[in-house]
Amino acid sequence: MRYLLAQELAEKWGVSKRRIQILCAQGRVPGAELTDHVWRIPENAEKPADARVSHEEGARRTLSVQQVRGSIKKLSRSLYQGLLDQGLGALQAKEAAILLLSAKLLSLRLHGLEEEEISEVAQRIRRYFGFADVLSGVDQSQLPLIDKHLMRVVPFSDDVLSWSYQYLNKEDKDSDLAATQFFTEKYMVSAIVERLPLSDPDGSVVDPACGSGNFLLHVLERLCREGEAPSDEAEFCRRLDRLYGYELDQDLAVVASINLRLKTLQLMEEAGLRPSLETFFDCVPRIYASVGDGKRGALDPDPAQHPVRRVGTDTVTTLDQVICGKKYVITNPPFQTVKGMPEDQKRFLKQAYPMAKCDMCSAFLQRCIEDTAPDGFCGLVTQTSWMYLDSFEELRGWLLDRSTITCIVELGADAFLDLSGEKANVALVVCRRRPPQPDDRMEIWGLSAYRREECVELLEMASDHRPYVSSIPQAQIRSAPKHRFSMSDASGLQRILDRWGSYRTYAVPMQGTSTGDAKKLVDYYWRHLGQREWVPVSKGGGYARWQGLNQYCVKWGEDGEYIRQTPGSALRNTSYFGQTQMVFSDTGTAGLNIRILRKGQIFIASGPGIRVNEGLPMAHLAFLNTKLATYFIRLLSPKLTVSAGYIGQLPVDRDILYSEDLDRWGNRCVSLKAERLSRHPCNLEFVPVRLSGTAGSIRAEALEWLRQDLASQREQLLLEREMDRFLAKHMGLSADDMAAVEKSVGPDLFSLPEAPAGGIRPEELDRKAAALLTESCGLSRTRPSKNVRGCDSLLEYLALETGGSCETLCDRFLSEPEAFPRVQKRYQDAFLHALVISVLGFRTDAPLPRLDLSLEDFRALLVREYPGLRDDRDQVCRWVEQEFSAFHEKAFRGAPVFRFEKDSQTITTIEG
């Protein structure tokens, strides 16, 4: 039987390649086989029915999570603005919105009320929870607005109030809690709660940072639906009494209490009961907020002296009675680190939780373990910092000695829908408060390479065949150097990391200078050509291996005089500028990317430097740009930035850094990259256009550029493969070790199958490639998925995106250039642009020429400078007239230096 690869089947069925892989992993594609990390599927396999189910409404799914959140966000903003327009202040508008939404949601649970009744219910809720009279000046006009948006998301009613509050807090600019309030996604809640054995009928559950009560809502539903179902309202309320929550934000504590009441009404109704409005007020959740300041919240080191009040009542107790000694502790603590933290909070955390290193999430992790009853269970949403960073070594040892970790789900970056961008690496942790036994193992879910939507689905999978799940002895982590967690069971890689010497022995990775005001002191180099106080700078901020990202300069003056005068600046390692060979980008989500430091160039904070003490500089550069180096840096540092200190910990030995092979390959990669960059005017490497001598026309010259770029990219990728093979052999790594590396940072691009690339229609490949190219035909995106390192070329990106061999892709472009008209047009425009500014006298090492040049004079210069293009001068001039100004502005990032004036038919230099 003939087998298809995932990409081929994806095109046949009209779905994504990742979707095919998930279906195979779920066991829903009969006959699918996983061989060498590649799925092979019988060609006659039938597409399974779509059984995906969202957490938000189970089988009733009608909207995506994004659509629901969008509707809630629109509702919240419109309601808030409408209340402001009626004369309410910011805090009043927020509280009035909560009350109106609560009343409307309660109305839906009670099967509808008239508008006058809803207003009366809102007033009753206001009085019950002790809000000020914020509704007296509010007319009925807001209720139809609520109906308009709310009816779309009725099936999500236990979510509406939570997310509305978060969005309202974002509107309230005076709120000091909004920055750390990111409510727990339901898939995270489910993943943790479903891994807790809630079998103890007397076991209480507490969330010490309960927010809007998302964890408690899920637990309540589980308690009421598992085992013997409650038969009357009193039994439902008794189940509710097992749940405890504390919240620092008093308004949010009210939201949690309302949410739990609404959920209780829903569960009663589903059980055939007919709850009333009075039931809403009679079932009182055990949600507490501080009496008075309570600014330490659940981290108060003396909870017995911390008074708290049960929301909606006059009952006062102490914090320790609420959060300490419970059988189950679950929470999503605030994600706040030392950066931007108030000084008094830093002092408090250093004194009360020294192992947490001024990290709120880590302090909560410690506190929750301490507060859990012996033999109880704890589940948290955490940042991954505590698992890897050296500063948390003591905390890791403490945790591994006092608890048994049952499961870690590493979600990586972009795990929260409303926390846009890769701002936090997230892991879900479930553990038991008892000393570990010798045979205890942790279940590790390595989902950091998957998109959020895929993580949701993978966590719901019932299949036992889960290649992203592993089991690791807890004792292995405890005995590892610095007790650092390893998400890989590849023994060879762990051996290298534990036993080899450190890179810092041979080189010094260094911090760069902080300007204090980058917007004022850092600019594009072409805006300051010939100005001596501005010098070239490595700014970082992107991804490029070997050479590149050289578009910037910094206002330096005499010995950094302008930076010295700027508040908040810090001149660092300036005495080593002339001795530094390499720089890197400190944004580490795409992996290590090391480049040469150009002569006369300095480096600042976002593009730190590396000074070589021993070894061949190009061998250093080659080692640092391997996939293995990126793999190890990801193990060493979970941060979204790469610090110099973690580069210094990379495992290496002397023979690698003195390798003449690596030195030769590194030199060649730098040359190849420099050659490609010489065609990009926005880089300092730009060289005025030189004709090939064999082409003789614009079209042919542009095609030659394309051929040269592809050949150069292919050669660089082949050399990089040789470097990785060299290191693997030198380090004695096994096939399993290298499979772990490829899983983390991407496959061997030349070992990928030919079929996927061959199976992509030329027009589709043309469209993909053209969309990836910038105006200068550089690469516009970093990487196609989370489980690969950054891409340094078009060929690399396309191979990873399509799953096809680099060799096959390159051959297709080179052998069938006519099949790729969009790519040809991109290269032709890039060539014309570079040609025109070359004719105009643009140079990276000279002041800009001051021009007021007629089109006819330009034509004469073109013929004189490039006589080989005499037959195409009309085409060039037409392009100048029709496209140059717009294209040039885009190519120079909105800061053009030339402009074609259509009225006067002249090309001028843009001043300033």
PDB file of C-alpha atoms in Angstrom, residues 74-290:
ATOM      1  CA  LYS A  74     -16.987  45.007  22.695  1.00  0.00           C
ATOM      2  CA  LEU A  75     -19.837  44.779  25.209  1.00  0.00           C
ATOM      3  CA  SER A  76     -17.599  45.865  28.102  1.00  0.00           C
ATOM      4  CA  ARG A  77     -16.135  48.839  26.262  1.00  0.00           C
ATOM      5  CA  SER A  78     -19.507  50.028  24.946  1.00  0.00           C
ATOM      6  CA  LEU A  79     -21.195  49.655  28.313  1.00  0.00           C
ATOM      7  CA  TYR A  80     -18.345  51.413  30.127  1.00  0.00           C
ATOM      8  CA  GLN A  81     -18.320  54.314  27.659  1.00  0.00           C
ATOM      9  CA  GLY A  82     -22.107  54.615  27.801  1.00  0.00           C
ATOM     10  CA  LEU A  83     -21.981  54.882  31.582  1.00  0.00           C
ATOM     11  CA  LEU A  84     -19.221  57.478  31.418  1.00  0.00           C
ATOM     12  CA  ASP A  85     -21.379  59.464  28.987  1.00  0.00           C
ATOM     13  CA  GLN A  86     -24.133  59.478  31.612  1.00  0.00           C
ATOM     14  CA  GLY A  87     -21.812  61.295  33.987  1.00  0.00           C
ATOM     15  CA  LEU A  88     -20.351  58.455  36.063  1.00  0.00           C
ATOM     16  CA  GLY A  89     -16.702  58.441  37.086  1.00  0.00           C
ATOM     17  CA  ALA A  90     -14.318  55.653  36.069  1.00  0.00           C
ATOM     18  CA  LEU A  91     -14.750  53.541  39.228  1.00  0.00           C
ATOM     19  CA  GLN A  92     -18.510  54.187  39.320  1.00  0.00           C
ATOM     20  CA  ALA A  93     -18.856  53.175  35.658  1.00  0.00           C
ATOM     21  CA  LYS A  94     -16.966  49.941  36.269  1.00  0.00           C
ATOM     22  CA  GLU A  95     -19.093  49.025  39.292  1.00  0.00           C
ATOM     23  CA  ALA A  96     -22.342  49.969  37.539  1.00  0.00           C
ATOM     24  CA  ALA A  97     -21.365  47.781  34.575  1.00  0.00           C
ATOM     25  CA  ILE A  98     -20.718  44.820  36.912  1.00  0.00           C
ATOM     26  CA  LEU A  99     -24.109  45.265  38.565  1.00  0.00           C
ATOM     27  CA  LEU A 100     -26.058  45.577  35.308  1.00  0.00           C
ATOM     28  CA  LEU A 101     -24.317  42.568  33.772  1.00  0.00           C
ATOM     29  CA  SER A 102     -24.875  40.523  36.930  1.00  0.00           C
ATOM     30  CA  ALA A 103     -28.568  41.379  36.969  1.00  0.00           C
ATOM     31  CA  LYS A 104     -28.964  40.505  33.302  1.00  0.00           C
ATOM     32  CA  LEU A 105     -27.135  37.172  33.712  1.00  0.00           C
ATOM     33  CA  LEU A 106     -29.296  36.370  36.732  1.00  0.00           C
ATOM     34  CA  SER A 107     -32.352  37.221  34.656  1.00  0.00           C
ATOM     35  CA  LEU A 108     -31.271  34.683  32.051  1.00  0.00           C
ATOM     36  CA  ARG A 109     -30.914  32.030  34.747  1.00  0.00           C
ATOM     37  CA  LEU A 110     -34.434  32.873  35.960  1.00  0.00           C
ATOM     38  CA  HIS A 111     -35.764  32.743  32.386  1.00  0.00           C
ATOM     39  CA  GLY A 112     -36.163  36.420  31.769  1.00  0.00           C
ATOM     40  CA  LEU A 113     -37.269  39.540  33.608  1.00  0.00           C
ATOM     41  CA  GLU A 114     -38.690  42.836  32.393  1.00  0.00           C
ATOM     42  CA  GLU A 115     -36.285  45.776  32.132  1.00  0.00           C
ATOM     43  CA  GLU A 116     -37.806  47.379  35.241  1.00  0.00           C
ATOM     44  CA  GLU A 117     -37.302  44.133  37.163  1.00  0.00           C
ATOM     45  CA  ILE A 118     -33.682  43.868  35.976  1.00  0.00           C
ATOM     46  CA  SER A 119     -33.015  47.381  37.281  1.00  0.00           C
ATOM     47  CA  GLU A 120     -34.590  46.434  40.622  1.00  0.00           C
ATOM     48  CA  VAL A 121     -32.481  43.267  40.796  1.00  0.00           C
ATOM     49  CA  ALA A 122     -29.332  45.288  40.000  1.00  0.00           C
ATOM     50  CA  GLN A 123     -30.183  47.631  42.883  1.00  0.00           C
ATOM     51  CA  ARG A 124     -30.756  44.695  45.210  1.00  0.00           C
ATOM     52  CA  ILE A 125     -27.397  43.150  44.235  1.00  0.00           C
ATOM     53  CA  ARG A 126     -25.789  46.553  44.815  1.00  0.00           C
ATOM     54  CA  ARG A 127     -27.207  46.815  48.306  1.00  0.00           C
ATOM     55  CA  TYR A 128     -26.437  43.193  49.150  1.00  0.00           C
ATOM     56  CA  PHE A 129     -22.749  43.477  48.257  1.00  0.00           C
ATOM     57  CA  GLY A 130     -22.334  46.948  49.742  1.00  0.00           C
ATOM     58  CA  PHE A 131     -21.639  48.978  46.603  1.00  0.00           C
ATOM     59  CA  ALA A 132     -22.201  52.730  46.654  1.00  0.00           C
ATOM     60  CA  ASP A 133     -25.322  53.987  44.892  1.00  0.00           C
ATOM     61  CA  VAL A 134     -23.853  54.049  41.383  1.00  0.00           C
ATOM     62  CA  LEU A 135     -27.101  53.174  39.591  1.00  0.00           C
ATOM     63  CA  SER A 136     -29.381  56.045  40.598  1.00  0.00           C
ATOM     64  CA  GLY A 137     -28.333  58.173  37.634  1.00  0.00           C
ATOM     65  CA  VAL A 138     -28.308  55.335  35.096  1.00  0.00           C
ATOM     66  CA  ASP A 139     -31.257  55.135  32.719  1.00  0.00           C
ATOM     67  CA  GLN A 140     -32.595  52.075  30.919  1.00  0.00           C
ATOM     68  CA  SER A 141     -30.704  52.753  27.692  1.00  0.00           C
ATOM     69  CA  GLN A 142     -27.853  50.449  28.665  1.00  0.00           C
ATOM     70  CA  LEU A 143     -30.006  47.311  28.948  1.00  0.00           C
ATOM     71  CA  PRO A 144     -30.712  46.895  25.199  1.00  0.00           C
ATOM     72  CA  LEU A 145     -26.959  47.342  24.608  1.00  0.00           C
ATOM     73  CA  ILE A 146     -26.289  44.439  26.982  1.00  0.00           C
ATOM     74  CA  ASP A 147     -28.906  42.317  25.234  1.00  0.00           C
ATOM     75  CA  LYS A 148     -27.400  43.050  21.810  1.00  0.00           C
ATOM     76  CA  HIS A 149     -24.017  41.579  22.728  1.00  0.00           C
ATOM     77  CA  LEU A 150     -24.925  39.157  25.500  1.00  0.00           C
ATOM     78  CA  MET A 151     -27.366  36.986  23.595  1.00  0.00           C
ATOM     79  CA  ARG A 152     -24.510  35.949  21.283  1.00  0.00           C
ATOM     80  CA  VAL A 153     -22.617  34.423  24.173  1.00  0.00           C
ATOM     81  CA  VAL A 154     -25.370  33.052  26.408  1.00  0.00           C
ATOM     82  CA  PRO A 155     -23.871  29.519  26.387  1.00  0.00           C
ATOM     83  CA  PHE A 156     -20.747  31.048  27.930  1.00  0.00           C
ATOM     84  CA  SER A 157     -22.550  32.802  30.773  1.00  0.00           C
ATOM     85  CA  ASP A 158     -20.233  31.508  33.509  1.00  0.00           C
ATOM     86  CA  ASP A 159     -17.414  33.296  31.646  1.00  0.00           C
ATOM     87  CA  VAL A 160     -19.030  36.593  30.709  1.00  0.00           C
ATOM     88  CA  LEU A 161     -18.730  38.449  33.996  1.00  0.00           C
ATOM     89  CA  SER A 162     -15.117  37.315  34.506  1.00  0.00           C
ATOM     90  CA  TRP A 163     -13.826  38.548  31.204  1.00  0.00           C
ATOM     91  CA  SER A 164     -15.978  41.672  31.299  1.00  0.00           C
ATOM     92  CA  TYR A 165     -14.295  42.607  34.561  1.00  0.00           C
ATOM     93  CA  GLN A 166     -10.838  42.121  33.060  1.00  0.00           C
ATOM     94  CA  TYR A 167     -11.705  44.277  30.059  1.00  0.00           C
ATOM     95  CA  LEU A 168     -13.345  46.913  32.273  1.00  0.00           C
ATOM     96  CA  ASN A 169     -10.171  47.035  34.356  1.00  0.00           C
ATOM     97  CA  LYS A 170      -8.174  47.716  31.184  1.00  0.00           C
ATOM     98  CA  GLU A 171     -10.484  50.669  30.489  1.00  0.00           C
ATOM     99  CA  ASP A 172     -10.028  51.984  34.033  1.00  0.00           C
ATOM    100  CA  LYS A 173      -6.590  53.556  33.727  1.00  0.00           C
ATOM    101  CA  ASP A 174      -6.436  54.159  37.490  1.00  0.00           C
ATOM    102  CA  SER A 175      -6.538  50.458  38.326  1.00  0.00           C
ATOM    103  CA  ASP A 176      -3.171  49.306  39.733  1.00  0.00           C
ATOM    104  CA  LEU A 177      -4.103  45.614  39.492  1.00  0.00           C
ATOM    105  CA  ALA A 178      -4.876  45.372  35.786  1.00  0.00           C
ATOM    106  CA  ALA A 179      -1.262  44.706  34.808  1.00  0.00           C
ATOM    107  CA  THR A 180      -1.153  41.386  36.683  1.00  0.00           C
ATOM    108  CA  GLN A 181      -4.765  40.262  36.211  1.00  0.00           C
ATOM    109  CA  PHE A 182      -4.892  37.699  33.430  1.00  0.00           C
ATOM    110  CA  PHE A 183      -7.709  35.329  34.209  1.00  0.00           C
ATOM    111  CA  THR A 184      -7.150  31.639  33.739  1.00  0.00           C
ATOM    112  CA  GLU A 185      -8.047  30.147  30.377  1.00  0.00           C
ATOM    113  CA  LYS A 186     -10.612  27.366  30.720  1.00  0.00           C
ATOM    114  CA  TYR A 187      -8.347  24.785  29.143  1.00  0.00           C
ATOM    115  CA  MET A 188      -5.751  25.496  31.854  1.00  0.00           C
ATOM    116  CA  VAL A 189      -8.414  25.241  34.551  1.00  0.00           C
ATOM    117  CA  SER A 190      -9.643  21.933  33.152  1.00  0.00           C
ATOM    118  CA  ALA A 191      -6.130  20.513  32.753  1.00  0.00           C
ATOM    119  CA  ILE A 192      -5.347  21.148  36.436  1.00  0.00           C
ATOM    120  CA  VAL A 193      -8.701  20.311  38.027  1.00  0.00           C
ATOM    121  CA  GLU A 194      -9.112  17.073  36.074  1.00  0.00           C
ATOM    122  CA  ARG A 195      -5.716  15.934  37.412  1.00  0.00           C
ATOM    123  CA  LEU A 196      -6.760  16.365  41.048  1.00  0.00           C
ATOM    124  CA  PRO A 197      -8.280  13.351  42.829  1.00  0.00           C
ATOM    125  CA  LEU A 198     -11.316  15.072  44.375  1.00  0.00           C
ATOM    126  CA  SER A 199     -12.430  11.763  45.862  1.00  0.00           C
ATOM    127  CA  ASP A 200     -12.303  12.865  49.511  1.00  0.00           C
ATOM    128  CA  PRO A 201     -15.937  13.830  50.293  1.00  0.00           C
ATOM    129  CA  ASP A 202     -14.773  16.075  53.119  1.00  0.00           C
ATOM    130  CA  GLY A 203     -11.771  17.582  51.343  1.00  0.00           C
ATOM    131  CA  SER A 204     -12.010  21.365  51.017  1.00  0.00           C
ATOM    132  CA  VAL A 205     -10.725  23.251  48.010  1.00  0.00           C
ATOM    133  CA  VAL A 206      -9.185  26.733  48.159  1.00  0.00           C
ATOM    134  CA  ASP A 207      -7.982  29.235  45.602  1.00  0.00           C
ATOM    135  CA  PRO A 208      -5.831  31.814  47.445  1.00  0.00           C
ATOM    136  CA  ALA A 209      -5.821  34.196  44.459  1.00  0.00           C
ATOM    137  CA  CYS A 210      -9.249  33.280  43.143  1.00  0.00           C
ATOM    138  CA  GLY A 211      -9.831  36.192  40.785  1.00  0.00           C
ATOM    139  CA  SER A 212     -13.292  35.780  39.284  1.00  0.00           C
ATOM    140  CA  GLY A 213     -13.524  32.198  40.527  1.00  0.00           C
ATOM    141  CA  ASN A 214     -12.744  30.285  37.318  1.00  0.00           C
ATOM    142  CA  PHE A 215     -11.045  27.389  39.158  1.00  0.00           C
ATOM    143  CA  LEU A 216     -13.802  27.149  41.738  1.00  0.00           C
ATOM    144  CA  LEU A 217     -16.503  27.132  39.051  1.00  0.00           C
ATOM    145  CA  HIS A 218     -14.949  24.080  37.428  1.00  0.00           C
ATOM    146  CA  VAL A 219     -14.509  22.304  40.745  1.00  0.00           C
ATOM    147  CA  LEU A 220     -18.119  23.016  41.713  1.00  0.00           C
ATOM    148  CA  GLU A 221     -19.355  21.562  38.441  1.00  0.00           C
ATOM    149  CA  ARG A 222     -17.247  18.463  38.957  1.00  0.00           C
ATOM    150  CA  LEU A 223     -18.410  18.017  42.573  1.00  0.00           C
ATOM    151  CA  CYS A 224     -22.040  18.254  41.508  1.00  0.00           C
ATOM    152  CA  ARG A 225     -21.794  15.969  38.502  1.00  0.00           C
ATOM    153  CA  GLU A 226     -19.574  13.184  39.800  1.00  0.00           C
ATOM    154  CA  GLY A 227     -20.784  10.493  42.155  1.00  0.00           C
ATOM    155  CA  GLU A 228     -24.243  10.821  43.677  1.00  0.00           C
ATOM    156  CA  ALA A 229     -25.906  13.942  42.277  1.00  0.00           C
ATOM    157  CA  PRO A 230     -27.394  16.483  44.728  1.00  0.00           C
ATOM    158  CA  SER A 231     -31.151  16.126  45.023  1.00  0.00           C
ATOM    159  CA  ASP A 232     -32.184  19.436  46.599  1.00  0.00           C
ATOM    160  CA  GLU A 233     -31.027  23.032  46.937  1.00  0.00           C
ATOM    161  CA  ALA A 234     -29.574  22.425  50.385  1.00  0.00           C
ATOM    162  CA  GLU A 235     -27.272  19.679  49.063  1.00  0.00           C
ATOM    163  CA  PHE A 236     -26.073  21.952  46.251  1.00  0.00           C
ATOM    164  CA  CYS A 237     -25.240  24.610  48.818  1.00  0.00           C
ATOM    165  CA  ARG A 238     -23.356  22.035  50.914  1.00  0.00           C
ATOM    166  CA  ARG A 239     -21.219  21.155  47.895  1.00  0.00           C
ATOM    167  CA  LEU A 240     -20.600  24.853  47.414  1.00  0.00           C
ATOM    168  CA  ASP A 241     -19.487  25.113  51.059  1.00  0.00           C
ATOM    169  CA  ARG A 242     -16.469  22.892  50.272  1.00  0.00           C
ATOM    170  CA  LEU A 243     -15.012  25.713  48.183  1.00  0.00           C
ATOM    171  CA  TYR A 244     -12.979  28.621  49.549  1.00  0.00           C
ATOM    172  CA  GLY A 245     -11.533  31.613  47.761  1.00  0.00           C
ATOM    173  CA  TYR A 246      -9.575  34.701  48.719  1.00  0.00           C
ATOM    174  CA  GLU A 247      -9.058  37.715  46.477  1.00  0.00           C
ATOM    175  CA  LEU A 248      -7.058  40.890  47.078  1.00  0.00           C
ATOM    176  CA  ASP A 249      -9.260  42.968  44.751  1.00  0.00           C
ATOM    177  CA  GLN A 250     -12.523  43.456  46.668  1.00  0.00           C
ATOM    178  CA  ASP A 251     -14.644  44.160  43.580  1.00  0.00           C
ATOM    179  CA  LEU A 252     -13.252  41.055  41.922  1.00  0.00           C
ATOM    180  CA  ALA A 253     -14.101  39.026  45.023  1.00  0.00           C
ATOM    181  CA  VAL A 254     -17.711  40.125  44.516  1.00  0.00           C
ATOM    182  CA  VAL A 255     -17.517  38.967  40.884  1.00  0.00           C
ATOM    183  CA  ALA A 256     -16.288  35.556  42.058  1.00  0.00           C
ATOM    184  CA  SER A 257     -19.151  35.299  44.554  1.00  0.00           C
ATOM    185  CA  ILE A 258     -21.712  36.228  41.886  1.00  0.00           C
ATOM    186  CA  ASN A 259     -20.209  33.768  39.401  1.00  0.00           C
ATOM    187  CA  LEU A 260     -20.434  30.881  41.889  1.00  0.00           C
ATOM    188  CA  ARG A 261     -24.056  31.747  42.731  1.00  0.00           C
ATOM    189  CA  LEU A 262     -24.971  31.842  39.041  1.00  0.00           C
ATOM    190  CA  LYS A 263     -23.199  28.526  38.474  1.00  0.00           C
ATOM    191  CA  THR A 264     -25.057  26.971  41.393  1.00  0.00           C
ATOM    192  CA  LEU A 265     -28.391  28.087  39.887  1.00  0.00           C
ATOM    193  CA  GLN A 266     -27.380  26.590  36.553  1.00  0.00           C
ATOM    194  CA  LEU A 267     -26.463  23.235  38.107  1.00  0.00           C
ATOM    195  CA  MET A 268     -29.693  23.182  40.109  1.00  0.00           C
ATOM    196  CA  GLU A 269     -31.736  23.787  37.007  1.00  0.00           C
ATOM    197  CA  GLU A 270     -29.888  21.077  35.088  1.00  0.00           C
ATOM    198  CA  ALA A 271     -30.782  18.697  37.938  1.00  0.00           C
ATOM    199  CA  GLY A 272     -34.486  19.480  37.474  1.00  0.00           C
ATOM    200  CA  LEU A 273     -34.877  21.979  40.318  1.00  0.00           C
ATOM    201  CA  ARG A 274     -36.481  25.433  39.993  1.00  0.00           C
ATOM    202  CA  PRO A 275     -34.194  27.886  41.817  1.00  0.00           C
ATOM    203  CA  SER A 276     -35.558  31.355  42.559  1.00  0.00           C
ATOM    204  CA  LEU A 277     -34.153  34.819  42.988  1.00  0.00           C
ATOM    205  CA  GLU A 278     -33.942  34.132  46.713  1.00  0.00           C
ATOM    206  CA  THR A 279     -31.776  31.072  46.041  1.00  0.00           C
ATOM    207  CA  PHE A 280     -29.190  33.421  44.513  1.00  0.00           C
ATOM    208  CA  PHE A 281     -28.925  35.317  47.804  1.00  0.00           C
ATOM    209  CA  ASP A 282     -29.329  32.318  50.118  1.00  0.00           C
ATOM    210  CA  CYS A 283     -26.439  30.200  48.713  1.00  0.00           C
ATOM    211  CA  VAL A 284     -23.443  32.158  50.016  1.00  0.00           C
ATOM    212  CA  PRO A 285     -20.039  31.075  48.589  1.00  0.00           C
ATOM    213  CA  ARG A 286     -17.038  31.126  50.904  1.00  0.00           C
ATOM    214  CA  ILE A 287     -15.307  33.951  49.052  1.00  0.00           C
ATOM    215  CA  TYR A 288     -13.304  36.350  51.211  1.00  0.00           C
ATOM    216  CA  ALA A 289     -11.621  39.728  50.856  1.00  0.00           C
ATOM    217  CA  SER A 290      -9.425  41.616  53.279  1.00  0.00           C
TER     218      SER A 290
END
